[in-house]
Amino acid sequence: SAKKAGRGQYRFFDQSLNVTDAEAFHLEQAFPEALAKRQFVLHFQPQVCLETMRLSGFESLVRWQHPEFGLLYPDRFIDMAETTGLVIPMGLEVLRLTCEHLLLWRDEGLEVETVAVNVSPVQLTQPDFGATVLELLKSYGLQPRDLELEITETAVLDARAAEQIHILKNAGIVVSLDDFGTGYSGFAHLESVPVDKLKIDRSLIARISNSHDDSPIVSSTIILAKRMNLKVVAEGVETREQLVHLKVAGCDFAQGYHISRPIPADQVAGFIGKAVEALEEPV
Ligand code: C2E
Ligand code: MG
Ligand code: MG
Ligand code: MG
């Protein structure tokens, strides 16, 4: 870092370069080697089915085990990876790691139905993305139903991405629209790019509070989604009240700190063992 190099080194940085830019620059330089050395790791956040209160799957979330800076979360490097295109090889590594973990859990006899993987719009605009994902699954002996892909609104609005989404959906991969309710499109665009699931953004879920336990926006979103034959996932569920409200409102799945934080792969077996008791309590 600049500090380690000595006080004099600071003058080499342009004044307009803030700490974040300097960090992003450093991380960009280190990224290819990090990929080669397999420094990217996944954490897995459980998702539960609200009807049965059983585990329905996990979402994989990337972290960078940086040798100097420790465990870095995606807010530190995803934007840079998208701008530089490095998100393409990183995304492939995330898919590989997800498949490897899924196979290991199943070898241990753990029932993990699906793992959802976040996909950047930059990946989706690659004309071979769909084919690459399908080949990868095949090479691991996995089925399209083993994987879910989480896309964003930006991808829904891009014609090249829409083409890849069609390929993946037609092959039987479940596609979810992430962070729903934060952008501009709302429901109108969903008619042109059919997805299977909506993930209601945690900023909307946060409106469900103790004192104000009915959020008309969330309830209406669930009703509209149902009318469009979409499954609904609530993200960022942090309280029992939110969970109860969502269940009553007809939401299908929930994910959030109230259920579990994202956990490292080696804690997944322990979570599944515990989850059966803890989650089956009637809400
Ligand atoms: P996301 O896909 O919407 O993932 C949910 C984020 O919310 C995760 O942050 C998760 O740890 C956090 N979260 C989950 N439950 C709660 C809760 O109850 N309360 C609060 N406050 N937060 C909660 P994380 O892991 O830092 O990831 C941030 C974003 O980075 C993700 O948002 C996703 O857009 C992106 N990302 C993560 N992994 C990947 C990846 O492999 N590829 C790509 N392209 N993007 C990724
Ligand atoms: Mg996601
Ligand atoms: Mg989200
Ligand atoms: Mg997000």
Short mmCIF file of C-alpha atoms and ligand atoms in Angstrom, two decimals:
data_model
loop_
_atom_site.label_atom_id
_atom_site.label_comp_id
_atom_site.label_asym_id
_atom_site.label_seq_id
_atom_site.Cartn_x
_atom_site.Cartn_y
_atom_site.Cartn_z
CA SER A 1 0.00 0.00 0.00
CA ALA A 2 0.98 3.65 -0.29
CA LYS A 3 1.45 3.92 3.45
CA LYS A 4 3.90 1.01 3.57
CA ALA A 5 5.89 2.49 0.72
CA GLY A 6 6.64 5.53 2.88
CA ARG A 7 5.16 8.96 3.36
CA GLY A 8 6.86 10.33 0.26
CA GLN A 9 4.92 7.94 -1.97
CA TYR A 10 1.68 9.85 -1.45
CA ARG A 11 2.77 12.57 -3.87
CA PHE A 12 2.60 10.07 -6.74
CA PHE A 13 -1.16 9.88 -6.35
CA ASP A 14 -3.23 12.44 -8.15
CA GLN A 15 -5.14 14.62 -5.67
CA SER A 16 -8.42 13.63 -7.27
CA LEU A 17 -7.75 9.96 -6.55
CA ASN A 18 -9.60 9.18 -3.37
CA VAL A 19 -8.92 6.17 -1.18
CA THR A 20 -11.54 4.12 -2.95
CA ASP A 21 -10.00 4.71 -6.38
CA ALA A 22 -6.54 3.83 -5.09
CA GLU A 23 -7.91 0.67 -3.51
CA ALA A 24 -9.81 -0.27 -6.64
CA PHE A 25 -6.64 0.22 -8.67
CA HIS A 26 -4.68 -2.03 -6.35
CA LEU A 27 -7.40 -4.67 -6.38
CA GLU A 28 -7.61 -4.55 -10.16
CA GLN A 29 -3.86 -5.25 -10.40
CA ALA A 30 -4.12 -8.13 -7.94
CA PHE A 31 -7.29 -9.66 -9.45
CA PRO A 32 -5.82 -11.95 -12.16
CA GLU A 33 -3.38 -13.52 -9.71
CA ALA A 34 -6.19 -13.90 -7.16
CA LEU A 35 -8.16 -15.87 -9.73
CA ALA A 36 -5.16 -18.06 -10.56
CA LYS A 37 -4.51 -18.70 -6.86
CA ARG A 38 -8.19 -19.37 -6.19
CA GLN A 39 -8.53 -16.65 -3.55
CA PHE A 40 -12.24 -16.23 -4.25
CA VAL A 41 -14.44 -18.12 -1.84
CA LEU A 42 -18.17 -18.48 -1.44
CA HIS A 43 -20.45 -18.00 1.52
CA PHE A 44 -23.89 -19.52 1.40
CA GLN A 45 -27.08 -17.96 2.72
CA PRO A 46 -29.99 -20.31 3.41
CA GLN A 47 -33.40 -19.71 1.86
CA VAL A 48 -36.49 -21.24 3.45
CA CYS A 49 -39.87 -22.20 2.04
CA LEU A 50 -42.45 -20.28 4.11
CA GLU A 51 -45.14 -22.89 3.69
CA THR A 52 -43.10 -25.75 5.15
CA MET A 53 -40.46 -23.71 7.00
CA ARG A 54 -37.87 -26.07 5.51
CA LEU A 55 -34.63 -25.17 3.83
CA SER A 56 -35.22 -24.73 0.10
CA GLY A 57 -31.70 -23.86 -1.03
CA PHE A 58 -28.81 -21.46 -0.69
CA GLU A 59 -27.62 -18.31 -2.40
CA SER A 60 -23.88 -18.26 -3.05
CA LEU A 61 -22.16 -14.95 -2.31
CA VAL A 62 -18.60 -14.29 -3.41
CA ARG A 63 -15.81 -13.06 -1.11
CA TRP A 64 -12.16 -12.44 -1.84
CA GLN A 65 -9.75 -13.94 0.65
CA HIS A 66 -7.08 -11.30 0.13
CA PRO A 67 -3.66 -12.28 1.57
CA GLU A 68 -3.03 -8.77 2.88
CA PHE A 69 -6.47 -7.19 3.45
CA GLY A 70 -8.36 -10.21 4.74
CA LEU A 71 -11.84 -11.22 3.64
CA LEU A 72 -13.21 -8.67 1.17
CA TYR A 73 -16.95 -8.38 0.48
CA PRO A 74 -18.34 -7.78 -3.01
CA ASP A 75 -19.02 -4.07 -2.42
CA ARG A 76 -15.22 -3.63 -2.47
CA PHE A 77 -14.58 -5.22 -5.86
CA ILE A 78 -17.70 -6.01 -7.94
CA ASP A 79 -18.04 -2.54 -9.52
CA MET A 80 -14.37 -2.62 -10.56
CA ALA A 81 -14.72 -6.19 -11.84
CA GLU A 82 -17.72 -5.14 -13.96
CA THR A 83 -16.01 -2.06 -15.38
CA THR A 84 -12.87 -4.00 -16.32
CA GLY A 85 -14.64 -7.16 -17.51
CA LEU A 86 -12.86 -9.20 -14.83
CA VAL A 87 -16.31 -10.17 -13.59
CA ILE A 88 -16.46 -12.59 -16.53
CA PRO A 89 -13.68 -14.95 -15.36
CA MET A 90 -14.69 -14.33 -11.72
CA GLY A 91 -18.26 -15.33 -12.52
CA LEU A 92 -17.03 -18.53 -14.11
CA GLU A 93 -15.00 -19.29 -10.98
CA VAL A 94 -18.12 -18.66 -8.83
CA LEU A 95 -20.10 -21.09 -10.98
CA ARG A 96 -17.34 -23.72 -10.74
CA LEU A 97 -17.04 -23.32 -6.97
CA THR A 98 -20.81 -23.58 -6.59
CA CYS A 99 -20.90 -26.83 -8.57
CA GLU A 100 -17.95 -28.22 -6.59
CA HIS A 101 -19.61 -27.44 -3.23
CA LEU A 102 -22.95 -28.86 -4.33
CA LEU A 103 -21.28 -32.13 -5.33
CA LEU A 104 -19.36 -32.30 -2.03
CA TRP A 105 -22.52 -31.74 0.06
CA ARG A 106 -24.41 -34.38 -1.85
CA ASP A 107 -21.49 -36.79 -1.39
CA GLU A 108 -21.90 -36.18 2.35
CA GLY A 109 -25.58 -37.06 2.02
CA LEU A 110 -26.79 -33.50 2.64
CA GLU A 111 -30.04 -32.53 0.99
CA VAL A 112 -29.32 -29.32 -0.87
CA GLU A 113 -31.86 -28.89 -3.65
CA THR A 114 -30.55 -25.80 -5.41
CA VAL A 115 -27.94 -23.09 -5.18
CA ALA A 116 -28.65 -19.62 -6.57
CA VAL A 117 -25.76 -17.79 -8.20
CA ASN A 118 -25.62 -14.03 -8.87
CA VAL A 119 -24.88 -13.15 -12.46
CA SER A 120 -23.66 -9.74 -13.60
CA PRO A 121 -25.25 -8.08 -16.65
CA VAL A 122 -21.71 -8.00 -18.07
CA GLN A 123 -21.60 -11.81 -18.04
CA LEU A 124 -25.05 -12.05 -19.60
CA THR A 125 -24.15 -9.89 -22.58
CA GLN A 126 -21.54 -12.48 -23.63
CA PRO A 127 -23.06 -14.39 -26.56
CA ASP A 128 -21.71 -17.72 -25.26
CA PHE A 129 -22.80 -17.31 -21.63
CA GLY A 130 -25.81 -19.63 -21.80
CA ALA A 131 -23.88 -22.37 -23.59
CA THR A 132 -20.97 -22.05 -21.14
CA VAL A 133 -23.24 -22.50 -18.11
CA LEU A 134 -24.95 -25.54 -19.64
CA GLU A 135 -21.60 -27.15 -20.54
CA LEU A 136 -20.28 -26.50 -17.07
CA LEU A 137 -23.27 -28.21 -15.44
CA LYS A 138 -22.83 -31.16 -17.76
CA SER A 139 -19.13 -31.45 -16.97
CA TYR A 140 -20.00 -31.72 -13.25
CA GLY A 141 -22.81 -34.19 -13.90
CA LEU A 142 -25.38 -31.71 -12.56
CA GLN A 143 -28.86 -30.92 -13.86
CA PRO A 144 -30.25 -27.49 -14.85
CA ARG A 145 -32.66 -27.72 -11.87
CA ASP A 146 -29.66 -27.83 -9.49
CA LEU A 147 -28.82 -24.22 -10.31
CA GLU A 148 -30.68 -20.94 -10.12
CA LEU A 149 -29.42 -17.70 -11.60
CA GLU A 150 -30.11 -14.29 -10.07
CA ILE A 151 -30.16 -11.50 -12.59
CA THR A 152 -30.74 -7.78 -12.23
CA GLU A 153 -33.02 -5.31 -13.90
CA THR A 154 -30.18 -3.96 -16.06
CA ALA A 155 -29.94 -7.41 -17.65
CA VAL A 156 -33.69 -7.57 -18.26
CA LEU A 157 -33.44 -4.35 -20.27
CA ASP A 158 -30.59 -5.55 -22.54
CA ALA A 159 -31.56 -7.49 -25.68
CA ARG A 160 -28.33 -9.56 -25.73
CA ALA A 161 -28.84 -10.54 -22.11
CA ALA A 162 -32.48 -11.37 -22.78
CA GLU A 163 -31.35 -13.86 -25.44
CA GLN A 164 -29.07 -15.65 -22.95
CA ILE A 165 -31.82 -15.65 -20.32
CA HIS A 166 -34.13 -17.38 -22.81
CA ILE A 167 -31.48 -20.05 -23.53
CA LEU A 168 -30.96 -20.74 -19.82
CA LYS A 169 -34.66 -20.75 -18.98
CA ASN A 170 -35.50 -23.03 -21.88
CA ALA A 171 -32.87 -25.47 -20.61
CA GLY A 172 -34.69 -25.57 -17.25
CA ILE A 173 -32.62 -23.25 -15.11
CA VAL A 174 -34.70 -21.16 -12.71
CA VAL A 175 -34.07 -17.45 -13.23
CA SER A 176 -34.79 -14.90 -10.48
CA LEU A 177 -34.96 -11.14 -10.73
CA ASP A 178 -32.87 -9.81 -7.83
CA ASP A 179 -33.37 -6.57 -5.89
CA PHE A 180 -36.91 -6.11 -7.18
CA GLY A 181 -38.46 -2.79 -6.26
CA THR A 182 -35.24 -0.75 -6.32
CA GLY A 183 -35.09 0.21 -10.00
CA TYR A 184 -37.42 1.80 -12.49
CA SER A 185 -39.09 -0.95 -14.42
CA GLY A 186 -41.54 -2.56 -12.04
CA PHE A 187 -43.75 -5.17 -13.58
CA ALA A 188 -44.05 -3.81 -17.11
CA HIS A 189 -40.72 -5.22 -18.37
CA LEU A 190 -41.38 -8.64 -16.96
CA GLU A 191 -43.71 -9.36 -19.84
CA SER A 192 -40.84 -9.23 -22.32
CA VAL A 193 -38.29 -11.12 -20.22
CA PRO A 194 -40.03 -13.89 -18.39
CA VAL A 195 -38.33 -14.82 -15.14
CA ASP A 196 -39.48 -17.49 -12.70
CA LYS A 197 -39.02 -15.66 -9.42
CA LEU A 198 -38.92 -12.18 -7.96
CA LYS A 199 -36.66 -11.36 -5.06
CA ILE A 200 -38.15 -8.41 -3.20
CA ASP A 201 -35.32 -6.10 -2.19
CA ARG A 202 -34.52 -5.79 1.48
CA SER A 203 -35.21 -2.04 1.45
CA LEU A 204 -38.89 -2.92 0.90
CA ILE A 205 -38.86 -5.72 3.48
CA ALA A 206 -37.42 -3.24 6.00
CA ARG A 207 -40.72 -1.31 5.77
CA ILE A 208 -42.41 -4.15 7.59
CA SER A 209 -41.87 -3.15 11.20
CA ASN A 210 -43.36 -3.90 14.59
CA SER A 211 -45.40 -0.74 14.77
CA HIS A 212 -46.41 -0.75 11.13
CA ASP A 213 -46.67 -4.42 10.36
CA ASP A 214 -48.48 -4.16 7.07
CA SER A 215 -46.50 -2.80 4.17
CA PRO A 216 -48.96 -2.27 1.29
CA ILE A 217 -46.10 -2.19 -1.22
CA VAL A 218 -44.83 -5.61 -0.21
CA SER A 219 -48.33 -7.14 -0.06
CA SER A 220 -49.27 -5.71 -3.45
CA THR A 221 -46.00 -6.89 -4.99
CA ILE A 222 -46.71 -10.41 -3.79
CA ILE A 223 -50.26 -10.31 -5.20
CA LEU A 224 -49.11 -8.99 -8.57
CA ALA A 225 -46.29 -11.54 -8.77
CA LYS A 226 -48.78 -14.35 -8.12
CA ARG A 227 -51.01 -13.06 -10.90
CA MET A 228 -48.00 -13.37 -13.20
CA ASN A 229 -47.24 -16.90 -11.99
CA LEU A 230 -44.00 -15.85 -10.38
CA LYS A 231 -42.61 -17.25 -7.16
CA VAL A 232 -41.65 -14.62 -4.60
CA VAL A 233 -38.58 -14.51 -2.36
CA ALA A 234 -38.21 -11.90 0.38
CA GLU A 235 -34.63 -10.78 0.97
CA GLY A 236 -33.21 -9.19 4.08
CA VAL A 237 -35.71 -10.67 6.54
CA GLU A 238 -34.31 -9.53 9.87
CA THR A 239 -37.19 -10.04 12.32
CA ARG A 240 -39.75 -12.64 13.27
CA GLU A 241 -42.51 -10.05 12.66
CA GLN A 242 -41.38 -9.66 9.06
CA LEU A 243 -41.34 -13.43 8.60
CA VAL A 244 -44.87 -13.79 9.97
CA HIS A 245 -46.17 -10.91 7.86
CA LEU A 246 -44.60 -12.36 4.71
CA LYS A 247 -46.02 -15.80 5.35
CA VAL A 248 -49.52 -14.39 5.86
CA ALA A 249 -49.13 -12.24 2.73
CA GLY A 250 -48.44 -15.38 0.68
CA CYS A 251 -44.73 -14.94 0.03
CA ASP A 252 -43.13 -18.25 -1.04
CA PHE A 253 -39.55 -18.04 0.25
CA ALA A 254 -37.54 -15.97 2.71
CA GLN A 255 -33.89 -15.20 3.22
CA GLY A 256 -32.21 -12.93 5.75
CA TYR A 257 -30.31 -12.54 8.99
CA HIS A 258 -33.34 -13.66 11.02
CA ILE A 259 -32.95 -17.09 9.42
CA SER A 260 -29.19 -17.06 8.97
CA ARG A 261 -26.34 -14.87 7.85
CA PRO A 262 -24.37 -16.15 4.87
CA ILE A 263 -22.12 -18.96 6.18
CA PRO A 264 -18.87 -20.53 4.96
CA ALA A 265 -19.21 -23.84 3.12
CA ASP A 266 -17.94 -25.88 6.06
CA GLN A 267 -20.82 -24.66 8.25
CA VAL A 268 -23.51 -25.77 5.83
CA ALA A 269 -23.74 -29.32 7.22
CA GLY A 270 -24.14 -27.94 10.75
CA PHE A 271 -26.80 -25.50 9.63
CA ILE A 272 -28.85 -28.21 7.95
CA GLY A 273 -28.73 -30.35 11.11
CA LYS A 274 -29.85 -27.46 13.31
CA ALA A 275 -32.26 -25.92 10.87
CA VAL A 276 -34.68 -28.80 11.05
CA GLU A 277 -35.46 -28.14 14.74
CA ALA A 278 -35.19 -24.37 14.72
CA LEU A 279 -37.22 -23.65 11.62
CA GLU A 280 -40.03 -26.12 12.10
CA GLU A 281 -41.44 -24.18 15.05
CA PRO A 282 -44.81 -22.89 13.92
CA VAL A 283 -44.76 -19.20 13.08
P1 C2E B 1 -27.61 -9.63 -3.41
O1 C2E B 1 -27.50 -10.65 -4.47
O2 C2E B 1 -28.88 -8.85 -3.35
O3 C2E B 1 -27.30 -10.40 -2.06
C1 C2E B 1 -27.87 -10.06 -0.84
C2 C2E B 1 -26.92 -9.26 0.02
O4 C2E B 1 -27.60 -8.89 1.21
C3 C2E B 1 -25.69 -10.05 0.49
O5 C2E B 1 -24.62 -9.13 0.66
C4 C2E B 1 -26.16 -10.58 1.83
O6 C2E B 1 -25.11 -10.90 2.72
C5 C2E B 1 -26.97 -9.40 2.35
N1 C2E B 1 -28.01 -9.82 3.29
C6 C2E B 1 -28.68 -10.99 3.35
N2 C2E B 1 -29.59 -11.00 4.33
C7 C2E B 1 -29.52 -9.79 4.92
C8 C2E B 1 -30.24 -9.18 6.03
O7 C2E B 1 -31.12 -9.76 6.66
N3 C2E B 1 -29.88 -7.89 6.33
C9 C2E B 1 -28.91 -7.21 5.66
N4 C2E B 1 -28.63 -5.99 6.05
N5 C2E B 1 -28.22 -7.76 4.62
C10 C2E B 1 -28.53 -9.03 4.26
P2 C2E B 1 -23.18 -9.41 0.06
O8 C2E B 1 -22.81 -10.83 0.21
O9 C2E B 1 -22.26 -8.36 0.59
O10 C2E B 1 -23.40 -9.18 -1.49
C11 C2E B 1 -23.74 -7.91 -2.00
C12 C2E B 1 -24.08 -7.98 -3.46
O11 C2E B 1 -22.91 -8.35 -4.21
C13 C2E B 1 -25.12 -9.02 -3.81
O12 C2E B 1 -26.40 -8.54 -3.54
C14 C2E B 1 -24.85 -9.19 -5.29
O13 C2E B 1 -25.47 -8.18 -6.02
C15 C2E B 1 -23.35 -9.03 -5.37
N6 C2E B 1 -22.72 -10.36 -5.43
C16 C2E B 1 -22.47 -11.24 -4.45
N7 C2E B 1 -21.89 -12.37 -4.91
C17 C2E B 1 -21.79 -12.19 -6.26
C18 C2E B 1 -21.30 -13.01 -7.33
O14 C2E B 1 -20.84 -14.15 -7.17
N8 C2E B 1 -21.35 -12.46 -8.61
C19 C2E B 1 -21.86 -11.23 -8.82
N9 C2E B 1 -21.88 -10.78 -10.10
N10 C2E B 1 -22.35 -10.45 -7.86
C20 C2E B 1 -22.31 -10.92 -6.59
MG MG B 2 -28.67 -12.12 -5.14
MG MG B 3 -30.73 -8.87 -3.75
MG MG B 4 -28.23 -6.48 -3.99
#
